[in-house]
């Protein structure tokens, strides 16, 4: 059985406290397949379309967990060396080296590419509106298409008129 010394317990408690206090739940604005109240629907005709590609740099959100895992493994390995206070020092050094190594080599970034469509729409009430939304491969828009502009709370969606 692994025996934790006072120094090891303090280190483990500090790391656990930091991880719990820093992590916060992330929630989406809306869920898939969820009904949303419609504020209004206006019909119109597409005047022009433009396909747009947007790239976004995304950082890895699991860096904290990777650092924690590296520190934990490093601490366990360091605990195997020395005896008495030397073992405590080896445990702490192992945790620091393991955490630093995991943080250095576990930090990854990547890019996401979004395909968007920009539409200029002449509405039936005589006004014009420009909408940029995600490109849906199942719903191709062309100039001259009859569409409906659905205003929802906080965003707008354009669909082909039925």
Coordinates of C-alpha atoms in Angstrom, one line a residue:
X1 CA 0.0 0.0 0.0
X2 CA 1.2 3.5 -0.8
X3 CA 1.9 5.6 2.3
X4 CA 1.7 9.3 1.9
X5 CA 3.8 11.5 4.0
X6 CA 2.7 14.9 5.3
X7 CA 4.6 16.6 2.4
X8 CA 3.0 14.3 -0.2
X9 CA -0.5 14.8 1.3
X10 CA 0.0 18.6 1.2
X11 CA 1.2 18.5 -2.4
X12 CA -1.7 16.3 -3.5
X13 CA -4.2 18.4 -1.7
X14 CA -2.8 21.6 -3.3
X15 CA -2.9 20.2 -6.8
X16 CA -6.5 18.8 -6.3
X17 CA -7.7 22.2 -4.9
X18 CA -6.2 24.1 -7.9
X19 CA -7.8 21.8 -10.4
X20 CA -11.2 21.8 -8.8
X21 CA -11.3 25.6 -8.3
X22 CA -10.1 26.4 -11.9
X23 CA -12.4 24.0 -13.8
X24 CA -15.9 25.4 -14.5
X25 CA -18.7 23.7 -16.4
X26 CA -19.2 24.8 -20.0
X27 CA -22.8 24.9 -21.3
X28 CA -24.0 25.6 -24.9
X29 CA -26.5 28.3 -25.7
X30 CA -28.9 25.8 -27.1
X31 CA -29.1 22.0 -27.4
X32 CA -29.5 19.9 -30.5
X33 CA -33.1 18.9 -31.1
X34 CA -34.4 21.4 -28.7
X35 CA -37.5 23.5 -29.6
X36 CA -36.9 27.3 -29.6
X37 CA -39.5 30.0 -29.6
X38 CA -39.8 31.8 -32.9
X39 CA -40.1 35.6 -32.7
X40 CA -41.1 36.1 -36.3
X41 CA -40.9 34.6 -39.8
X42 CA -40.5 36.8 -42.9
X43 CA -40.4 35.4 -46.5
X44 CA -38.1 36.8 -49.2
X45 CA -35.9 36.1 -52.2
X46 CA -32.1 35.5 -52.3
X47 CA -30.4 38.3 -54.2
X48 CA -26.9 37.0 -53.9
X49 CA -24.8 34.4 -52.1
X50 CA -21.2 34.2 -51.2
X51 CA -19.4 31.2 -49.7
X52 CA -17.0 32.1 -46.9
X53 CA -14.4 30.0 -45.0
X54 CA -13.5 31.0 -41.5
X55 CA -10.6 29.5 -39.6
X56 CA -10.3 29.6 -35.8
X57 CA -7.4 28.7 -33.6
X58 CA -8.4 26.3 -30.9
X59 CA -6.3 25.5 -27.9
X60 CA -6.4 22.2 -26.0
X61 CA -8.6 22.6 -22.9
X62 CA -7.2 19.5 -21.3
X63 CA -3.8 20.9 -20.5
X64 CA -4.6 21.1 -16.7
X65 CA -5.6 17.5 -16.6
X66 CA -2.5 16.5 -18.5
X67 CA -0.3 18.5 -16.1
X68 CA -2.0 17.0 -13.2
X69 CA -1.5 13.5 -14.6
X70 CA 2.2 14.2 -15.2
X71 CA 2.6 15.5 -11.7
X72 CA 0.9 12.5 -10.2
X73 CA 2.9 10.0 -12.2
X74 CA 6.1 12.0 -11.5
X75 CA 5.3 12.0 -7.8
X76 CA 4.7 8.3 -7.7
X77 CA 7.9 7.6 -9.5
X78 CA 9.9 10.0 -7.3
X79 CA 8.4 8.4 -4.2
X80 CA 10.2 5.2 -5.1
X81 CA 13.7 6.7 -4.4
X82 CA 15.4 7.6 -1.2
X83 CA 14.3 7.2 2.4
X84 CA 13.0 9.6 5.1
X85 CA 13.1 13.2 4.2
X86 CA 15.1 12.3 1.0
X87 CA 12.0 10.4 -0.2
X88 CA 9.8 13.5 0.4
X89 CA 12.2 15.6 -1.6
X90 CA 12.3 13.0 -4.4
X91 CA 8.5 12.9 -4.4
X92 CA 8.2 16.6 -4.7
X93 CA 10.9 16.9 -7.4
X94 CA 9.2 14.0 -9.3
X95 CA 5.9 15.7 -9.2
X96 CA 7.4 19.0 -10.4
X97 CA 9.3 17.5 -13.2
X98 CA 6.4 15.3 -14.3
X99 CA 4.0 18.2 -14.3
X100 CA 6.4 20.4 -16.2
X101 CA 7.0 17.7 -18.8
X102 CA 3.3 17.0 -19.3
X103 CA 2.6 20.8 -19.6
X104 CA 5.4 21.3 -22.1
X105 CA 4.6 18.4 -24.4
X106 CA 0.9 18.2 -23.8
X107 CA 0.1 21.7 -25.0
X108 CA -1.4 21.4 -28.4
X109 CA -3.3 23.8 -30.6
X110 CA -5.2 23.2 -33.8
X111 CA -7.4 25.1 -36.3
X112 CA -11.0 24.6 -37.1
X113 CA -12.4 25.5 -40.5
X114 CA -16.0 26.7 -40.7
X115 CA -17.8 26.8 -44.1
X116 CA -20.3 29.6 -44.0
X117 CA -22.7 31.1 -46.5
X118 CA -23.4 34.9 -46.7
X119 CA -26.8 35.7 -48.2
X120 CA -28.3 39.0 -49.2
X121 CA -32.1 38.6 -49.1
X122 CA -34.8 40.9 -50.4
X123 CA -37.7 40.5 -47.9
X124 CA -41.3 40.6 -48.9
X125 CA -41.8 43.8 -46.7
X126 CA -39.4 45.7 -49.0
X127 CA -36.3 45.6 -46.7
X128 CA -33.0 43.8 -47.2
X129 CA -31.2 41.7 -44.7
X130 CA -27.8 40.0 -44.9
X131 CA -27.4 36.7 -43.0
X132 CA -24.3 34.7 -42.5
X133 CA -24.9 31.1 -41.3
X134 CA -23.2 27.7 -41.4
X135 CA -23.3 26.1 -44.8
X136 CA -25.7 23.1 -44.8
X137 CA -24.8 20.6 -47.5
X138 CA -28.4 19.3 -47.5
X139 CA -29.8 22.8 -48.3
X140 CA -28.1 24.5 -51.2
X141 CA -29.1 28.2 -51.8
X142 CA -29.0 29.9 -55.2
X143 CA -29.7 33.5 -56.3
X144 CA -33.5 33.8 -56.9
X145 CA -34.5 31.1 -54.3
X146 CA -37.6 31.8 -52.2
X147 CA -36.6 31.6 -48.6
X148 CA -38.0 32.2 -45.1
X149 CA -36.0 34.1 -42.5
X150 CA -36.7 32.8 -39.1
X151 CA -35.9 35.2 -36.2
X152 CA -35.3 33.3 -33.0
X153 CA -34.2 34.7 -29.7
X154 CA -30.6 35.9 -30.2
X155 CA -30.0 34.6 -33.8
X156 CA -31.5 34.2 -37.3
X157 CA -31.8 31.2 -39.5
X158 CA -32.6 31.0 -43.2
X159 CA -34.3 28.0 -44.8
X160 CA -35.7 27.3 -48.2
X161 CA -39.4 28.3 -48.4
X162 CA -41.8 25.3 -48.5

